[in-house]
């Protein structure tokens, strides 16, 4: 049976991108702490299309956690839906390997860029959406099929240990 789980980082803290050619932007560590503690119903979409829902936190098909690197997600995909088939196929082949997110800024800091564009650092957001996309605003985001190698190794080890116990070898 296929694993049908897509994981990755929807946000990588500290990485900069240019928004509309007007300013640079980065997300600060901890920017999602408040909103995740409030347990919002965040949806995972294909290309920001609300008609192509892949999962959501309220249904426990999308889980989110913030760590030192960024905002990590795990999405359990329904392969019986057209959207699920598209996500599994395009992410599995790595045609789609990035993410974006929909949010409202609660707190931000601005710095004059001098010879460069100004820099906005987002420090607190209301998160409502993640999306799998071929064209992420932040190119360091990631989406990939969860590796089943570790799961397979653990299952094989358990079978061998059970057989050894049955023979009195453990």
mmCIF file of C-alpha atoms in Angstrom, residues 11-134:
data_model
loop_
_atom_site.group_PDB
_atom_site.id
_atom_site.type_symbol
_atom_site.label_atom_id
_atom_site.label_comp_id
_atom_site.label_asym_id
_atom_site.label_seq_id
_atom_site.Cartn_x
_atom_site.Cartn_y
_atom_site.Cartn_z
ATOM 1 C CA UNK A 11 8.153 28.161 5.395
ATOM 2 C CA UNK A 12 11.894 28.237 6.045
ATOM 3 C CA UNK A 13 12.795 30.810 8.679
ATOM 4 C CA UNK A 14 15.212 33.594 7.802
ATOM 5 C CA UNK A 15 15.291 33.038 4.037
ATOM 6 C CA UNK A 16 14.615 36.151 1.975
ATOM 7 C CA UNK A 17 12.545 36.624 -1.137
ATOM 8 C CA UNK A 18 11.603 39.679 -3.189
ATOM 9 C CA UNK A 19 7.912 40.585 -3.203
ATOM 10 C CA UNK A 20 6.567 42.260 -6.384
ATOM 11 C CA UNK A 21 9.978 43.815 -7.044
ATOM 12 C CA UNK A 22 9.255 46.289 -4.232
ATOM 13 C CA UNK A 23 10.738 44.852 -1.029
ATOM 14 C CA UNK A 24 12.525 41.884 0.457
ATOM 15 C CA UNK A 25 10.704 39.685 2.940
ATOM 16 C CA UNK A 26 11.600 37.023 5.462
ATOM 17 C CA UNK A 27 9.737 35.120 8.150
ATOM 18 C CA UNK A 28 11.145 35.210 11.674
ATOM 19 C CA UNK A 29 11.380 32.135 13.889
ATOM 20 C CA UNK A 30 8.314 31.989 16.101
ATOM 21 C CA UNK A 31 6.062 33.783 13.608
ATOM 22 C CA UNK A 32 3.572 30.896 13.766
ATOM 23 C CA UNK A 33 3.710 30.149 17.503
ATOM 24 C CA UNK A 34 0.644 32.156 18.512
ATOM 25 C CA UNK A 35 -1.534 31.117 15.595
ATOM 26 C CA UNK A 36 -0.670 27.408 15.968
ATOM 27 C CA UNK A 37 -1.427 27.583 19.696
ATOM 28 C CA UNK A 38 -4.866 28.954 18.777
ATOM 29 C CA UNK A 39 -5.398 25.818 16.639
ATOM 30 C CA UNK A 40 -6.785 27.438 13.479
ATOM 31 C CA UNK A 41 -8.427 25.345 10.763
ATOM 32 C CA UNK A 42 -5.658 25.601 8.179
ATOM 33 C CA UNK A 43 -6.350 24.110 4.738
ATOM 34 C CA UNK A 44 -3.850 22.681 2.243
ATOM 35 C CA UNK A 45 -4.676 23.560 -1.365
ATOM 36 C CA UNK A 46 -3.297 23.098 -4.850
ATOM 37 C CA UNK A 47 -2.018 26.421 -6.209
ATOM 38 C CA UNK A 48 -4.057 28.608 -3.812
ATOM 39 C CA UNK A 49 -7.271 27.251 -5.389
ATOM 40 C CA UNK A 50 -9.941 26.920 -2.677
ATOM 41 C CA UNK A 51 -11.807 24.538 -4.981
ATOM 42 C CA UNK A 52 -8.897 22.069 -4.763
ATOM 43 C CA UNK A 53 -8.657 21.198 -1.074
ATOM 44 C CA UNK A 54 -6.163 18.457 -0.194
ATOM 45 C CA UNK A 55 -6.490 18.420 3.572
ATOM 46 C CA UNK A 56 -7.110 20.483 6.678
ATOM 47 C CA UNK A 57 -6.087 20.581 10.287
ATOM 48 C CA UNK A 58 -9.690 20.303 11.557
ATOM 49 C CA UNK A 59 -10.011 16.941 9.773
ATOM 50 C CA UNK A 60 -6.588 15.788 11.039
ATOM 51 C CA UNK A 61 -5.453 15.249 7.438
ATOM 52 C CA UNK A 62 -2.946 18.103 7.789
ATOM 53 C CA UNK A 63 -0.587 18.479 10.732
ATOM 54 C CA UNK A 64 1.667 21.455 11.345
ATOM 55 C CA UNK A 65 4.542 22.148 13.669
ATOM 56 C CA UNK A 66 7.016 24.937 14.025
ATOM 57 C CA UNK A 67 10.624 24.031 14.723
ATOM 58 C CA UNK A 68 13.933 25.882 14.523
ATOM 59 C CA UNK A 69 14.060 25.480 10.733
ATOM 60 C CA UNK A 70 10.540 26.620 9.855
ATOM 61 C CA UNK A 71 6.933 25.518 9.519
ATOM 62 C CA UNK A 72 6.819 21.769 8.876
ATOM 63 C CA UNK A 73 3.747 20.017 7.529
ATOM 64 C CA UNK A 74 2.545 16.456 6.990
ATOM 65 C CA UNK A 75 -0.405 15.986 4.646
ATOM 66 C CA UNK A 76 -2.291 12.688 4.330
ATOM 67 C CA UNK A 77 -3.590 12.705 0.770
ATOM 68 C CA UNK A 78 -6.805 11.018 -0.384
ATOM 69 C CA UNK A 79 -5.844 9.193 -3.608
ATOM 70 C CA UNK A 80 -9.522 8.660 -4.508
ATOM 71 C CA UNK A 81 -9.987 12.361 -5.371
ATOM 72 C CA UNK A 82 -8.763 14.081 -8.541
ATOM 73 C CA UNK A 83 -6.897 16.645 -6.417
ATOM 74 C CA UNK A 84 -5.259 13.888 -4.388
ATOM 75 C CA UNK A 85 -4.170 12.048 -7.527
ATOM 76 C CA UNK A 86 -2.729 15.274 -8.937
ATOM 77 C CA UNK A 87 -0.857 16.064 -5.723
ATOM 78 C CA UNK A 88 0.555 12.551 -5.362
ATOM 79 C CA UNK A 89 1.605 12.440 -9.010
ATOM 80 C CA UNK A 90 3.149 15.891 -9.322
ATOM 81 C CA UNK A 91 4.863 15.877 -5.927
ATOM 82 C CA UNK A 92 5.965 12.274 -6.374
ATOM 83 C CA UNK A 93 7.689 13.195 -9.641
ATOM 84 C CA UNK A 94 8.914 16.478 -8.097
ATOM 85 C CA UNK A 95 7.183 18.528 -10.801
ATOM 86 C CA UNK A 96 5.716 20.347 -7.805
ATOM 87 C CA UNK A 97 8.282 20.638 -5.022
ATOM 88 C CA UNK A 98 7.467 23.908 -3.248
ATOM 89 C CA UNK A 99 4.892 25.561 -1.057
ATOM 90 C CA UNK A 100 3.299 28.878 -0.416
ATOM 91 C CA UNK A 101 1.045 30.067 2.364
ATOM 92 C CA UNK A 102 -1.908 32.355 2.937
ATOM 93 C CA UNK A 103 -1.771 34.566 6.013
ATOM 94 C CA UNK A 104 -2.542 37.910 7.605
ATOM 95 C CA UNK A 105 0.349 39.813 9.144
ATOM 96 C CA UNK A 106 -0.121 40.570 12.836
ATOM 97 C CA UNK A 107 3.359 42.017 13.494
ATOM 98 C CA UNK A 108 6.266 43.002 11.281
ATOM 99 C CA UNK A 109 9.500 44.967 11.374
ATOM 100 C CA UNK A 110 10.892 47.078 8.532
ATOM 101 C CA UNK A 111 14.507 47.971 7.793
ATOM 102 C CA UNK A 112 15.741 50.456 5.233
ATOM 103 C CA UNK A 113 17.647 48.531 2.622
ATOM 104 C CA UNK A 114 20.146 51.278 1.811
ATOM 105 C CA UNK A 115 21.333 50.325 -1.681
ATOM 106 C CA UNK A 116 19.031 47.306 -1.590
ATOM 107 C CA UNK A 117 15.273 46.991 -1.373
ATOM 108 C CA UNK A 118 13.721 47.527 2.080
ATOM 109 C CA UNK A 119 13.428 44.405 4.237
ATOM 110 C CA UNK A 120 10.224 43.314 5.943
ATOM 111 C CA UNK A 121 10.568 40.727 8.682
ATOM 112 C CA UNK A 122 7.266 39.102 9.577
ATOM 113 C CA UNK A 123 7.178 38.196 13.277
ATOM 114 C CA UNK A 124 3.541 37.119 13.829
ATOM 115 C CA UNK A 125 0.850 35.886 11.437
ATOM 116 C CA UNK A 126 -2.664 34.510 11.322
ATOM 117 C CA UNK A 127 -2.232 31.393 9.179
ATOM 118 C CA UNK A 128 -5.182 30.104 7.173
ATOM 119 C CA UNK A 129 -3.758 28.270 4.164
ATOM 120 C CA UNK A 130 -0.821 26.285 2.804
ATOM 121 C CA UNK A 131 -0.533 25.393 -0.845
ATOM 122 C CA UNK A 132 1.499 23.048 -3.011
ATOM 123 C CA UNK A 133 2.846 24.993 -5.969
ATOM 124 C CA UNK A 134 5.375 24.834 -8.780
#
